């Protein structure tokens, strides 16, 4: 197929044309391009398309197989839904960025070689930062800078990794890589940064809440799931991922629980959901990889839904802080119901989407003997209920009445949320719809009595625990403030000690130079003194004394020669 | 409570959730949840689950796991807060935490001035009042029966 007609290039072309269109047409293009991209994807069919030879490298811009298709499909849905949600946006920068970003992410999952992957990898970084800068405040600018530096660092690691890998193997194909060499390790780290591995995660919680109302919805879909795809493609069955994933599911829960900014709560929760997917990649069996793909698919929908509902609240009230909200259900009931659907989906209640995807990963971990990891995922499931299932809807729409009575979200936001909510329920009720898209043949039945029973026991008793904690006053209240995370190292500690270190180095350097200059001055002064009229060097030397000096020098040479 | 001096308002769909404002009805919902939990717990008595993980087949394993891990997470997070909570301006001005969201990107509208203002119901004591209408709601003191 013609390169220009492949989905990523359709997005890029549309993004390039967008600034020349009137406002209403731009919003329509944002809806039309994802549909055109989907049509193009299905018109291509499985196989390699759009190969381009560049300086001896064969770049594959459209590798269509089951694994890349499911990600490209859900990315298209996400772009379409965010297009509806952002119907009111007239800011050309955000619209261009959305298209370029979605196109780059789709390009990333369709890339058949590492070089084109690198190009799209950087494309997502550059396009997405505009969604943060579009907030147009000094804080957002600084946050965007931090975000960009880390994203580009990931790109650099990928580039160095692929060069080393090419040097080792002579191949740029993006197939299964495995952690086998320095090159693959560097690429693993590059993917790990975008996938928000523990201690590489803070860019996510730092930047997503800083983006615009609609920008956060867009951001939540692409970068991290593209990274999950690349891990699934290159590192399936790499055992360390099981443990990385298990840690990822657990630690963000605690931060989400006490975070006040609800969009940051959702960013932590996103991190925790990525953990489930990474565990699936690490296990690497067909069932587990299906779980990862299915969970990414469901997760993009319900996470977008949650970001949409909190975004609608922000749009109407000017804040997304739990301490400032509460009691909004009375005048924003549609938003509230959609938020509840998203909350039920992420908490994996039966009949909602999370249930039919998360249980694949849990089953895979149990079947393959990862019992401790299974336990961690179980605890994390209760944790998901606490911060996304309860905290988000409860503290926004119920809890203590903030007295705010904002109008319901605008019609287009309601439509976007309702469509997404219906999709979450449809997948939950008819899992076959989703399973048909999965990379491997599945024979899995989520709705067995066992599955439903244990999940309901887990969730209902966790709800009971919530009631107990609220009633006994043990539940932590929502308070204003920020919580330290590992980013304090590069946001506070390094900047605070850096001036001291610089000052110490400068003063040491100055002292050293001063000492050297003083020494040099002393030598020159001495020479000058000796050269004054009548001084030793200015005097005429007699033949005797010259001969004496020559004899002394010759004796010295003789002695030196005798030394073995 | 900023709106005690007058009737509260609610959109039509919200009438299904007004129980959340009534302590009595919230209590009833909680009792319902307790009953559901009891049923689920007892279900283990006569339904033999297939255990995939050692110990998972124990009576009430998932119920206890749910309750204990939820409690542990919340209390763990609460104690974590004592270590890591800082004032909101800790990273200012290089963060958005203390910034107000720029008004140009928002559309802050009160429900009484919103497009659906005419459809708003008048609410008192967690119940819909007949002949309501948000903008023209009569001023009735309402202090007692709220949580």
PDB file of N, CA and C in Angstrom, chain A residues 135 137 139-140 146 212-213 253-254 258 264 314-318 321 329-331 333 336 382-383 386 402-403 405-407 449-450 454 457 460-461 465 471 474 476-477 480-484 488 491-492, chain B residues 2-3 8-11 14 17-18 21 27 30 37 40 44 47 49-50 53 62-63 67 69-70 73-74 77-78 81 84-88 90-91 94-97 99 101-102 105-111:
ATOM      1  N   UNK A 135      -1.526  24.312  28.339  1.00  0.00           N
ATOM      2  CA  UNK A 135      -2.172  24.921  29.510  1.00  0.00           C
ATOM      3  C   UNK A 135      -1.717  26.366  29.680  1.00  0.00           C
ATOM      4  N   UNK A 137       0.742  27.968  31.396  1.00  0.00           N
ATOM      5  CA  UNK A 137       1.105  28.581  32.678  1.00  0.00           C
ATOM      6  C   UNK A 137       2.582  28.271  32.921  1.00  0.00           C
ATOM      7  N   UNK A 139       3.986  26.967  35.487  1.00  0.00           N
ATOM      8  CA  UNK A 139       4.121  25.629  36.072  1.00  0.00           C
ATOM      9  C   UNK A 139       4.030  24.544  35.016  1.00  0.00           C
ATOM     10  N   UNK A 140       3.078  24.708  34.088  1.00  0.00           N
ATOM     11  CA  UNK A 140       2.911  23.713  33.035  1.00  0.00           C
ATOM     12  C   UNK A 140       4.127  23.700  32.111  1.00  0.00           C
ATOM     13  N   UNK A 146      10.378  19.029  32.051  1.00  0.00           N
ATOM     14  CA  UNK A 146      10.820  17.804  32.737  1.00  0.00           C
ATOM     15  C   UNK A 146      10.351  16.578  31.952  1.00  0.00           C
ATOM     16  N   UNK A 212      -3.873  19.969  29.751  1.00  0.00           N
ATOM     17  CA  UNK A 212      -5.190  20.601  29.686  1.00  0.00           C
ATOM     18  C   UNK A 212      -6.278  19.579  30.007  1.00  0.00           C
ATOM     19  N   UNK A 213      -7.517  20.067  30.153  1.00  0.00           N
ATOM     20  CA  UNK A 213      -8.650  19.192  30.465  1.00  0.00           C
ATOM     21  C   UNK A 213      -8.715  18.036  29.477  1.00  0.00           C
ATOM     22  N   UNK A 253      -0.414   2.280  44.591  1.00  0.00           N
ATOM     23  CA  UNK A 253      -1.683   2.285  45.317  1.00  0.00           C
ATOM     24  C   UNK A 253      -1.604   3.208  46.525  1.00  0.00           C
ATOM     25  N   UNK A 254      -0.482   3.111  47.240  1.00  0.00           N
ATOM     26  CA  UNK A 254      -0.363   3.877  48.479  1.00  0.00           C
ATOM     27  C   UNK A 254      -0.316   5.377  48.180  1.00  0.00           C
ATOM     28  N   UNK A 258      -3.470   8.628  49.046  1.00  0.00           N
ATOM     29  CA  UNK A 258      -3.344   9.862  49.828  1.00  0.00           C
ATOM     30  C   UNK A 258      -3.182  11.099  48.954  1.00  0.00           C
ATOM     31  N   UNK A 264      -4.077  13.260  39.411  1.00  0.00           N
ATOM     32  CA  UNK A 264      -2.834  12.568  39.775  1.00  0.00           C
ATOM     33  C   UNK A 264      -3.148  11.205  40.387  1.00  0.00           C
ATOM     34  N   UNK A 314     -13.425  19.315  36.346  1.00  0.00           N
ATOM     35  CA  UNK A 314     -12.457  20.409  36.297  1.00  0.00           C
ATOM     36  C   UNK A 314     -12.952  21.525  35.373  1.00  0.00           C
ATOM     37  N   UNK A 315     -13.531  21.116  34.251  1.00  0.00           N
ATOM     38  CA  UNK A 315     -14.016  22.075  33.256  1.00  0.00           C
ATOM     39  C   UNK A 315     -15.125  22.944  33.829  1.00  0.00           C
ATOM     40  N   UNK A 316     -15.941  22.360  34.692  1.00  0.00           N
ATOM     41  CA  UNK A 316     -17.078  23.087  35.248  1.00  0.00           C
ATOM     42  C   UNK A 316     -16.774  23.801  36.563  1.00  0.00           C
ATOM     43  N   UNK A 317     -15.815  23.276  37.329  1.00  0.00           N
ATOM     44  CA  UNK A 317     -15.573  23.871  38.650  1.00  0.00           C
ATOM     45  C   UNK A 317     -14.226  24.569  38.758  1.00  0.00           C
ATOM     46  N   UNK A 318     -13.286  24.263  37.847  1.00  0.00           N
ATOM     47  CA  UNK A 318     -11.972  24.885  37.912  1.00  0.00           C
ATOM     48  C   UNK A 318     -11.001  24.168  38.823  1.00  0.00           C
ATOM     49  N   UNK A 321      -9.284  18.903  42.694  1.00  0.00           N
ATOM     50  CA  UNK A 321      -8.748  18.481  43.992  1.00  0.00           C
ATOM     51  C   UNK A 321      -9.862  17.941  44.875  1.00  0.00           C
ATOM     52  N   UNK A 329     -22.936  15.151  42.670  1.00  0.00           N
ATOM     53  CA  UNK A 329     -23.850  14.251  41.949  1.00  0.00           C
ATOM     54  C   UNK A 329     -25.187  14.920  41.664  1.00  0.00           C
ATOM     55  N   UNK A 330     -25.556  15.899  42.476  1.00  0.00           N
ATOM     56  CA  UNK A 330     -26.892  16.483  42.330  1.00  0.00           C
ATOM     57  C   UNK A 330     -27.059  17.208  41.009  1.00  0.00           C
ATOM     58  N   UNK A 331     -25.993  17.865  40.565  1.00  0.00           N
ATOM     59  CA  UNK A 331     -26.151  18.627  39.323  1.00  0.00           C
ATOM     60  C   UNK A 331     -25.307  18.080  38.180  1.00  0.00           C
ATOM     61  N   UNK A 333     -25.218  14.519  37.354  1.00  0.00           N
ATOM     62  CA  UNK A 333     -25.476  13.079  37.509  1.00  0.00           C
ATOM     63  C   UNK A 333     -24.987  12.237  36.326  1.00  0.00           C
ATOM     64  N   UNK A 336     -21.458  11.692  36.812  1.00  0.00           N
ATOM     65  CA  UNK A 336     -21.277  10.799  37.960  1.00  0.00           C
ATOM     66  C   UNK A 336     -21.536   9.346  37.569  1.00  0.00           C
ATOM     67  N   UNK A 382      -7.662  -5.148  45.305  1.00  0.00           N
ATOM     68  CA  UNK A 382      -8.377  -4.444  46.381  1.00  0.00           C
ATOM     69  C   UNK A 382      -7.949  -2.978  46.409  1.00  0.00           C
ATOM     70  N   UNK A 383      -6.665  -2.742  46.120  1.00  0.00           N
ATOM     71  CA  UNK A 383      -6.161  -1.367  46.114  1.00  0.00           C
ATOM     72  C   UNK A 383      -6.771  -0.536  45.006  1.00  0.00           C
ATOM     73  N   UNK A 386      -9.912   0.734  46.041  1.00  0.00           N
ATOM     74  CA  UNK A 386      -9.855   1.808  47.023  1.00  0.00           C
ATOM     75  C   UNK A 386      -9.621   3.170  46.371  1.00  0.00           C
ATOM     76  N   UNK A 402     -19.456  20.044  49.059  1.00  0.00           N
ATOM     77  CA  UNK A 402     -18.611  21.228  48.882  1.00  0.00           C
ATOM     78  C   UNK A 402     -19.463  22.476  48.677  1.00  0.00           C
ATOM     79  N   UNK A 403     -20.773  22.297  48.469  1.00  0.00           N
ATOM     80  CA  UNK A 403     -21.640  23.433  48.183  1.00  0.00           C
ATOM     81  C   UNK A 403     -21.603  23.841  46.723  1.00  0.00           C
ATOM     82  N   UNK A 405     -22.442  23.659  42.942  1.00  0.00           N
ATOM     83  CA  UNK A 405     -23.529  23.103  42.146  1.00  0.00           C
ATOM     84  C   UNK A 405     -23.289  23.422  40.671  1.00  0.00           C
ATOM     85  N   UNK A 406     -22.216  22.835  40.097  1.00  0.00           N
ATOM     86  CA  UNK A 406     -21.895  23.154  38.703  1.00  0.00           C
ATOM     87  C   UNK A 406     -22.912  22.550  37.741  1.00  0.00           C
ATOM     88  N   UNK A 407     -23.029  23.170  36.586  1.00  0.00           N
ATOM     89  CA  UNK A 407     -23.911  22.627  35.558  1.00  0.00           C
ATOM     90  C   UNK A 407     -23.331  21.316  35.053  1.00  0.00           C
ATOM     91  N   UNK A 449     -18.728 -19.717  37.837  1.00  0.00           N
ATOM     92  CA  UNK A 449     -19.196 -19.410  39.193  1.00  0.00           C
ATOM     93  C   UNK A 449     -18.000 -19.065  40.078  1.00  0.00           C
ATOM     94  N   UNK A 450     -16.911 -19.832  39.919  1.00  0.00           N
ATOM     95  CA  UNK A 450     -15.720 -19.586  40.734  1.00  0.00           C
ATOM     96  C   UNK A 450     -15.216 -18.156  40.582  1.00  0.00           C
ATOM     97  N   UNK A 454     -15.400 -15.414  43.639  1.00  0.00           N
ATOM     98  CA  UNK A 454     -14.235 -14.910  44.370  1.00  0.00           C
ATOM     99  C   UNK A 454     -14.065 -13.406  44.140  1.00  0.00           C
ATOM    100  N   UNK A 457     -16.604 -11.666  46.298  1.00  0.00           N
ATOM    101  CA  UNK A 457     -16.190 -11.723  47.707  1.00  0.00           C
ATOM    102  C   UNK A 457     -15.113 -10.688  47.988  1.00  0.00           C
ATOM    103  N   UNK A 460     -16.701  -6.997  47.561  1.00  0.00           N
ATOM    104  CA  UNK A 460     -17.716  -6.615  48.549  1.00  0.00           C
ATOM    105  C   UNK A 460     -17.103  -6.468  49.932  1.00  0.00           C
ATOM    106  N   UNK A 461     -16.182  -7.374  50.265  1.00  0.00           N
ATOM    107  CA  UNK A 461     -15.554  -7.247  51.577  1.00  0.00           C
ATOM    108  C   UNK A 461     -14.606  -6.052  51.621  1.00  0.00           C
ATOM    109  N   UNK A 465     -14.840  -2.983  54.149  1.00  0.00           N
ATOM    110  CA  UNK A 465     -13.702  -2.395  54.855  1.00  0.00           C
ATOM    111  C   UNK A 465     -13.737  -0.873  54.724  1.00  0.00           C
ATOM    112  N   UNK A 471     -16.542   4.870  58.927  1.00  0.00           N
ATOM    113  CA  UNK A 471     -17.343   4.981  60.145  1.00  0.00           C
ATOM    114  C   UNK A 471     -16.464   5.154  61.375  1.00  0.00           C
ATOM    115  N   UNK A 474     -11.032   6.146  60.643  1.00  0.00           N
ATOM    116  CA  UNK A 474      -9.644   5.787  60.359  1.00  0.00           C
ATOM    117  C   UNK A 474      -9.221   6.168  58.946  1.00  0.00           C
ATOM    118  N   UNK A 476      -8.098   8.185  55.957  1.00  0.00           N
ATOM    119  CA  UNK A 476      -7.436   9.495  55.938  1.00  0.00           C
ATOM    120  C   UNK A 476      -8.292  10.530  55.223  1.00  0.00           C
ATOM    121  N   UNK A 477      -8.422  11.723  55.783  1.00  0.00           N
ATOM    122  CA  UNK A 477      -9.205  12.766  55.116  1.00  0.00           C
ATOM    123  C   UNK A 477      -8.445  13.310  53.909  1.00  0.00           C
ATOM    124  N   UNK A 480      -5.138  19.256  51.480  1.00  0.00           N
ATOM    125  CA  UNK A 480      -4.342  19.894  50.440  1.00  0.00           C
ATOM    126  C   UNK A 480      -2.869  19.626  50.715  1.00  0.00           C
ATOM    127  N   UNK A 481      -2.110  19.511  49.642  1.00  0.00           N
ATOM    128  CA  UNK A 481      -0.688  19.280  49.818  1.00  0.00           C
ATOM    129  C   UNK A 481      -0.151  18.451  48.676  1.00  0.00           C
ATOM    130  N   UNK A 482       1.159  18.333  48.613  1.00  0.00           N
ATOM    131  CA  UNK A 482       1.763  17.434  47.633  1.00  0.00           C
ATOM    132  C   UNK A 482       2.500  16.344  48.410  1.00  0.00           C
ATOM    133  N   UNK A 483       2.575  15.168  47.781  1.00  0.00           N
ATOM    134  CA  UNK A 483       3.282  14.058  48.398  1.00  0.00           C
ATOM    135  C   UNK A 483       4.600  13.850  47.677  1.00  0.00           C
ATOM    136  N   UNK A 484       5.642  13.630  48.463  1.00  0.00           N
ATOM    137  CA  UNK A 484       6.952  13.388  47.854  1.00  0.00           C
ATOM    138  C   UNK A 484       6.951  12.011  47.198  1.00  0.00           C
ATOM    139  N   UNK A 488      11.396  13.745  43.832  1.00  0.00           N
ATOM    140  CA  UNK A 488      11.955  14.778  44.701  1.00  0.00           C
ATOM    141  C   UNK A 488      13.471  14.863  44.503  1.00  0.00           C
ATOM    142  N   UNK A 491      13.811  17.002  41.374  1.00  0.00           N
ATOM    143  CA  UNK A 491      13.096  18.281  41.428  1.00  0.00           C
ATOM    144  C   UNK A 491      13.530  19.130  42.605  1.00  0.00           C
ATOM    145  N   UNK A 492      14.076  18.484  43.659  1.00  0.00           N
ATOM    146  CA  UNK A 492      14.387  19.267  44.850  1.00  0.00           C
ATOM    147  C   UNK A 492      15.832  19.051  45.322  1.00  0.00           C
TER     148      UNK A 492
ATOM    149  N   UNK B   2     -23.387  25.300  52.557  1.00  0.00           N
ATOM    150  CA  UNK B   2     -23.604  26.657  52.088  1.00  0.00           C
ATOM    151  C   UNK B   2     -25.040  26.926  51.645  1.00  0.00           C
ATOM    152  N   UNK B   3     -25.812  25.861  51.471  1.00  0.00           N
ATOM    153  CA  UNK B   3     -27.122  26.085  50.867  1.00  0.00           C
ATOM    154  C   UNK B   3     -28.254  25.757  51.829  1.00  0.00           C
ATOM    155  N   UNK B   8     -32.369  22.797  48.193  1.00  0.00           N
ATOM    156  CA  UNK B   8     -31.276  22.396  47.314  1.00  0.00           C
ATOM    157  C   UNK B   8     -31.852  22.053  45.941  1.00  0.00           C
ATOM    158  N   UNK B   9     -30.930  21.894  44.975  1.00  0.00           N
ATOM    159  CA  UNK B   9     -31.379  21.560  43.624  1.00  0.00           C
ATOM    160  C   UNK B   9     -30.771  20.237  43.206  1.00  0.00           C
ATOM    161  N   UNK B  10     -31.402  19.584  42.250  1.00  0.00           N
ATOM    162  CA  UNK B  10     -30.853  18.343  41.710  1.00  0.00           C
ATOM    163  C   UNK B  10     -31.366  18.157  40.297  1.00  0.00           C
ATOM    164  N   UNK B  11     -30.497  17.603  39.446  1.00  0.00           N
ATOM    165  CA  UNK B  11     -30.928  17.275  38.086  1.00  0.00           C
ATOM    166  C   UNK B  11     -31.834  16.048  38.148  1.00  0.00           C
ATOM    167  N   UNK B  14     -30.454  12.719  39.092  1.00  0.00           N
ATOM    168  CA  UNK B  14     -29.858  12.621  40.426  1.00  0.00           C
ATOM    169  C   UNK B  14     -30.865  12.152  41.464  1.00  0.00           C
ATOM    170  N   UNK B  17     -30.258   9.035  43.323  1.00  0.00           N
ATOM    171  CA  UNK B  17     -29.099   8.942  44.215  1.00  0.00           C
ATOM    172  C   UNK B  17     -29.258   9.812  45.461  1.00  0.00           C
ATOM    173  N   UNK B  18     -30.439  10.391  45.620  1.00  0.00           N
ATOM    174  CA  UNK B  18     -30.617  11.307  46.752  1.00  0.00           C
ATOM    175  C   UNK B  18     -30.528  10.596  48.088  1.00  0.00           C
ATOM    176  N   UNK B  21     -27.847  11.434  50.642  1.00  0.00           N
ATOM    177  CA  UNK B  21     -27.912  12.567  51.561  1.00  0.00           C
ATOM    178  C   UNK B  21     -28.684  12.250  52.833  1.00  0.00           C
ATOM    179  N   UNK B  27     -27.701   4.154  55.849  1.00  0.00           N
ATOM    180  CA  UNK B  27     -27.596   3.037  56.790  1.00  0.00           C
ATOM    181  C   UNK B  27     -28.222   1.780  56.196  1.00  0.00           C
ATOM    182  N   UNK B  30     -25.993   0.283  53.634  1.00  0.00           N
ATOM    183  CA  UNK B  30     -24.860  -0.405  54.259  1.00  0.00           C
ATOM    184  C   UNK B  30     -25.301  -1.761  54.808  1.00  0.00           C
ATOM    185  N   UNK B  37     -22.566  -9.414  51.734  1.00  0.00           N
ATOM    186  CA  UNK B  37     -21.288  -9.994  52.157  1.00  0.00           C
ATOM    187  C   UNK B  37     -21.516 -11.301  52.896  1.00  0.00           C
ATOM    188  N   UNK B  40     -22.347 -13.970  50.427  1.00  0.00           N
ATOM    189  CA  UNK B  40     -21.168 -14.377  49.659  1.00  0.00           C
ATOM    190  C   UNK B  40     -20.232 -15.225  50.513  1.00  0.00           C
ATOM    191  N   UNK B  44     -19.419 -20.016  50.278  1.00  0.00           N
ATOM    192  CA  UNK B  44     -18.262 -20.908  50.300  1.00  0.00           C
ATOM    193  C   UNK B  44     -18.567 -22.237  51.000  1.00  0.00           C
ATOM    194  N   UNK B  47     -20.495 -24.380  48.131  1.00  0.00           N
ATOM    195  CA  UNK B  47     -19.981 -24.405  46.766  1.00  0.00           C
ATOM    196  C   UNK B  47     -18.502 -24.734  46.820  1.00  0.00           C
ATOM    197  N   UNK B  49     -15.133 -24.573  45.488  1.00  0.00           N
ATOM    198  CA  UNK B  49     -14.359 -23.841  44.481  1.00  0.00           C
ATOM    199  C   UNK B  49     -13.159 -24.660  44.059  1.00  0.00           C
ATOM    200  N   UNK B  50     -12.785 -24.505  42.806  1.00  0.00           N
ATOM    201  CA  UNK B  50     -11.550 -25.130  42.354  1.00  0.00           C
ATOM    202  C   UNK B  50     -10.404 -24.173  42.685  1.00  0.00           C
ATOM    203  N   UNK B  53      -4.414 -21.837  43.462  1.00  0.00           N
ATOM    204  CA  UNK B  53      -3.242 -21.435  44.225  1.00  0.00           C
ATOM    205  C   UNK B  53      -3.362 -22.081  45.598  1.00  0.00           C
ATOM    206  N   UNK B  62     -10.962 -15.282  49.918  1.00  0.00           N
ATOM    207  CA  UNK B  62     -11.020 -14.039  49.148  1.00  0.00           C
ATOM    208  C   UNK B  62     -11.712 -12.926  49.918  1.00  0.00           C
ATOM    209  N   UNK B  63     -12.715 -13.305  50.719  1.00  0.00           N
ATOM    210  CA  UNK B  63     -13.410 -12.301  51.522  1.00  0.00           C
ATOM    211  C   UNK B  63     -12.443 -11.663  52.519  1.00  0.00           C
ATOM    212  N   UNK B  67     -10.956  -7.750  52.652  1.00  0.00           N
ATOM    213  CA  UNK B  67     -11.114  -6.859  53.802  1.00  0.00           C
ATOM    214  C   UNK B  67      -9.755  -6.450  54.361  1.00  0.00           C
ATOM    215  N   UNK B  69      -6.664  -6.645  53.015  1.00  0.00           N
ATOM    216  CA  UNK B  69      -5.734  -5.871  52.180  1.00  0.00           C
ATOM    217  C   UNK B  69      -6.243  -4.440  51.990  1.00  0.00           C
ATOM    218  N   UNK B  70      -7.556  -4.269  51.876  1.00  0.00           N
ATOM    219  CA  UNK B  70      -8.076  -2.903  51.754  1.00  0.00           C
ATOM    220  C   UNK B  70      -7.721  -2.088  52.993  1.00  0.00           C
ATOM    221  N   UNK B  73      -3.995  -1.373  53.147  1.00  0.00           N
ATOM    222  CA  UNK B  73      -3.570  -0.364  52.172  1.00  0.00           C
ATOM    223  C   UNK B  73      -3.915   1.033  52.679  1.00  0.00           C
ATOM    224  N   UNK B  74      -5.146   1.188  53.159  1.00  0.00           N
ATOM    225  CA  UNK B  74      -5.567   2.525  53.597  1.00  0.00           C
ATOM    226  C   UNK B  74      -4.746   2.981  54.803  1.00  0.00           C
ATOM    227  N   UNK B  77      -1.164   3.659  53.746  1.00  0.00           N
ATOM    228  CA  UNK B  77      -1.055   4.927  53.029  1.00  0.00           C
ATOM    229  C   UNK B  77      -1.145   6.094  54.008  1.00  0.00           C
ATOM    230  N   UNK B  78      -2.013   5.923  55.023  1.00  0.00           N
ATOM    231  CA  UNK B  78      -2.181   6.991  56.009  1.00  0.00           C
ATOM    232  C   UNK B  78      -0.877   7.245  56.757  1.00  0.00           C
ATOM    233  N   UNK B  81       1.642   8.962  54.628  1.00  0.00           N
ATOM    234  CA  UNK B  81       1.397  10.401  54.490  1.00  0.00           C
ATOM    235  C   UNK B  81       2.175  11.214  55.517  1.00  0.00           C
ATOM    236  N   UNK B  84       5.566  11.791  53.917  1.00  0.00           N
ATOM    237  CA  UNK B  84       5.818  12.417  52.617  1.00  0.00           C
ATOM    238  C   UNK B  84       4.927  13.605  52.313  1.00  0.00           C
ATOM    239  N   UNK B  85       4.004  13.951  53.196  1.00  0.00           N
ATOM    240  CA  UNK B  85       3.133  15.084  52.882  1.00  0.00           C
ATOM    241  C   UNK B  85       3.887  16.401  53.068  1.00  0.00           C
ATOM    242  N   UNK B  86       3.806  17.252  52.065  1.00  0.00           N
ATOM    243  CA  UNK B  86       4.408  18.581  52.138  1.00  0.00           C
ATOM    244  C   UNK B  86       3.342  19.606  51.763  1.00  0.00           C
ATOM    245  N   UNK B  87       3.652  20.882  51.998  1.00  0.00           N
ATOM    246  CA  UNK B  87       2.672  21.902  51.647  1.00  0.00           C
ATOM    247  C   UNK B  87       2.523  21.962  50.130  1.00  0.00           C
ATOM    248  N   UNK B  88       1.391  22.508  49.705  1.00  0.00           N
ATOM    249  CA  UNK B  88       1.060  22.481  48.287  1.00  0.00           C
ATOM    250  C   UNK B  88       2.076  23.262  47.445  1.00  0.00           C
ATOM    251  N   UNK B  90       5.238  23.275  47.725  1.00  0.00           N
ATOM    252  CA  UNK B  90       6.575  22.714  47.910  1.00  0.00           C
ATOM    253  C   UNK B  90       7.420  22.826  46.640  1.00  0.00           C
ATOM    254  N   UNK B  91       6.800  22.569  45.494  1.00  0.00           N
ATOM    255  CA  UNK B  91       7.539  22.620  44.230  1.00  0.00           C
ATOM    256  C   UNK B  91       7.325  23.932  43.475  1.00  0.00           C
ATOM    257  N   UNK B  94       7.583  25.904  40.000  1.00  0.00           N
ATOM    258  CA  UNK B  94       7.870  25.055  38.850  1.00  0.00           C
ATOM    259  C   UNK B  94       6.923  23.858  38.796  1.00  0.00           C
ATOM    260  N   UNK B  95       5.702  24.028  39.301  1.00  0.00           N
ATOM    261  CA  UNK B  95       4.705  22.970  39.259  1.00  0.00           C
ATOM    262  C   UNK B  95       3.329  23.613  39.213  1.00  0.00           C
ATOM    263  N   UNK B  96       2.319  22.815  38.848  1.00  0.00           N
ATOM    264  CA  UNK B  96       0.986  23.387  38.676  1.00  0.00           C
ATOM    265  C   UNK B  96       0.142  23.302  39.952  1.00  0.00           C
ATOM    266  N   UNK B  97       0.706  22.731  41.015  1.00  0.00           N
ATOM    267  CA  UNK B  97      -0.119  22.427  42.185  1.00  0.00           C
ATOM    268  C   UNK B  97      -0.824  23.635  42.776  1.00  0.00           C
ATOM    269  N   UNK B  99      -1.187  26.570  41.108  1.00  0.00           N
ATOM    270  CA  UNK B  99      -1.729  27.462  40.074  1.00  0.00           C
ATOM    271  C   UNK B  99      -3.227  27.230  39.928  1.00  0.00           C
ATOM    272  N   UNK B 101      -6.329  26.862  37.414  1.00  0.00           N
ATOM    273  CA  UNK B 101      -6.409  26.466  36.010  1.00  0.00           C
ATOM    274  C   UNK B 101      -6.844  27.683  35.190  1.00  0.00           C
ATOM    275  N   UNK B 102      -6.149  27.975  34.080  1.00  0.00           N
ATOM    276  CA  UNK B 102      -6.493  29.174  33.308  1.00  0.00           C
ATOM    277  C   UNK B 102      -7.954  29.160  32.863  1.00  0.00           C
ATOM    278  N   UNK B 105      -9.501  27.898  29.351  1.00  0.00           N
ATOM    279  CA  UNK B 105      -9.734  26.490  29.012  1.00  0.00           C
ATOM    280  C   UNK B 105     -10.941  25.906  29.703  1.00  0.00           C
ATOM    281  N   UNK B 106     -11.650  26.729  30.460  1.00  0.00           N
ATOM    282  CA  UNK B 106     -12.768  26.217  31.252  1.00  0.00           C
ATOM    283  C   UNK B 106     -14.076  26.859  30.836  1.00  0.00           C
ATOM    284  N   UNK B 107     -15.158  26.275  31.309  1.00  0.00           N
ATOM    285  CA  UNK B 107     -16.467  26.890  31.144  1.00  0.00           C
ATOM    286  C   UNK B 107     -17.209  26.679  32.461  1.00  0.00           C
ATOM    287  N   UNK B 108     -16.897  27.541  33.436  1.00  0.00           N
ATOM    288  CA  UNK B 108     -17.475  27.363  34.768  1.00  0.00           C
ATOM    289  C   UNK B 108     -18.878  27.942  34.790  1.00  0.00           C
ATOM    290  N   UNK B 109     -19.838  27.054  34.938  1.00  0.00           N
ATOM    291  CA  UNK B 109     -21.229  27.483  34.930  1.00  0.00           C
ATOM    292  C   UNK B 109     -21.918  26.872  36.135  1.00  0.00           C
ATOM    293  N   UNK B 110     -22.665  27.676  36.878  1.00  0.00           N
ATOM    294  CA  UNK B 110     -23.476  27.146  37.960  1.00  0.00           C
ATOM    295  C   UNK B 110     -24.717  26.491  37.354  1.00  0.00           C
ATOM    296  N   UNK B 111     -25.166  25.413  37.993  1.00  0.00           N
ATOM    297  CA  UNK B 111     -26.309  24.685  37.433  1.00  0.00           C
ATOM    298  C   UNK B 111     -27.521  25.592  37.261  1.00  0.00           C
TER     299      UNK B 111
END
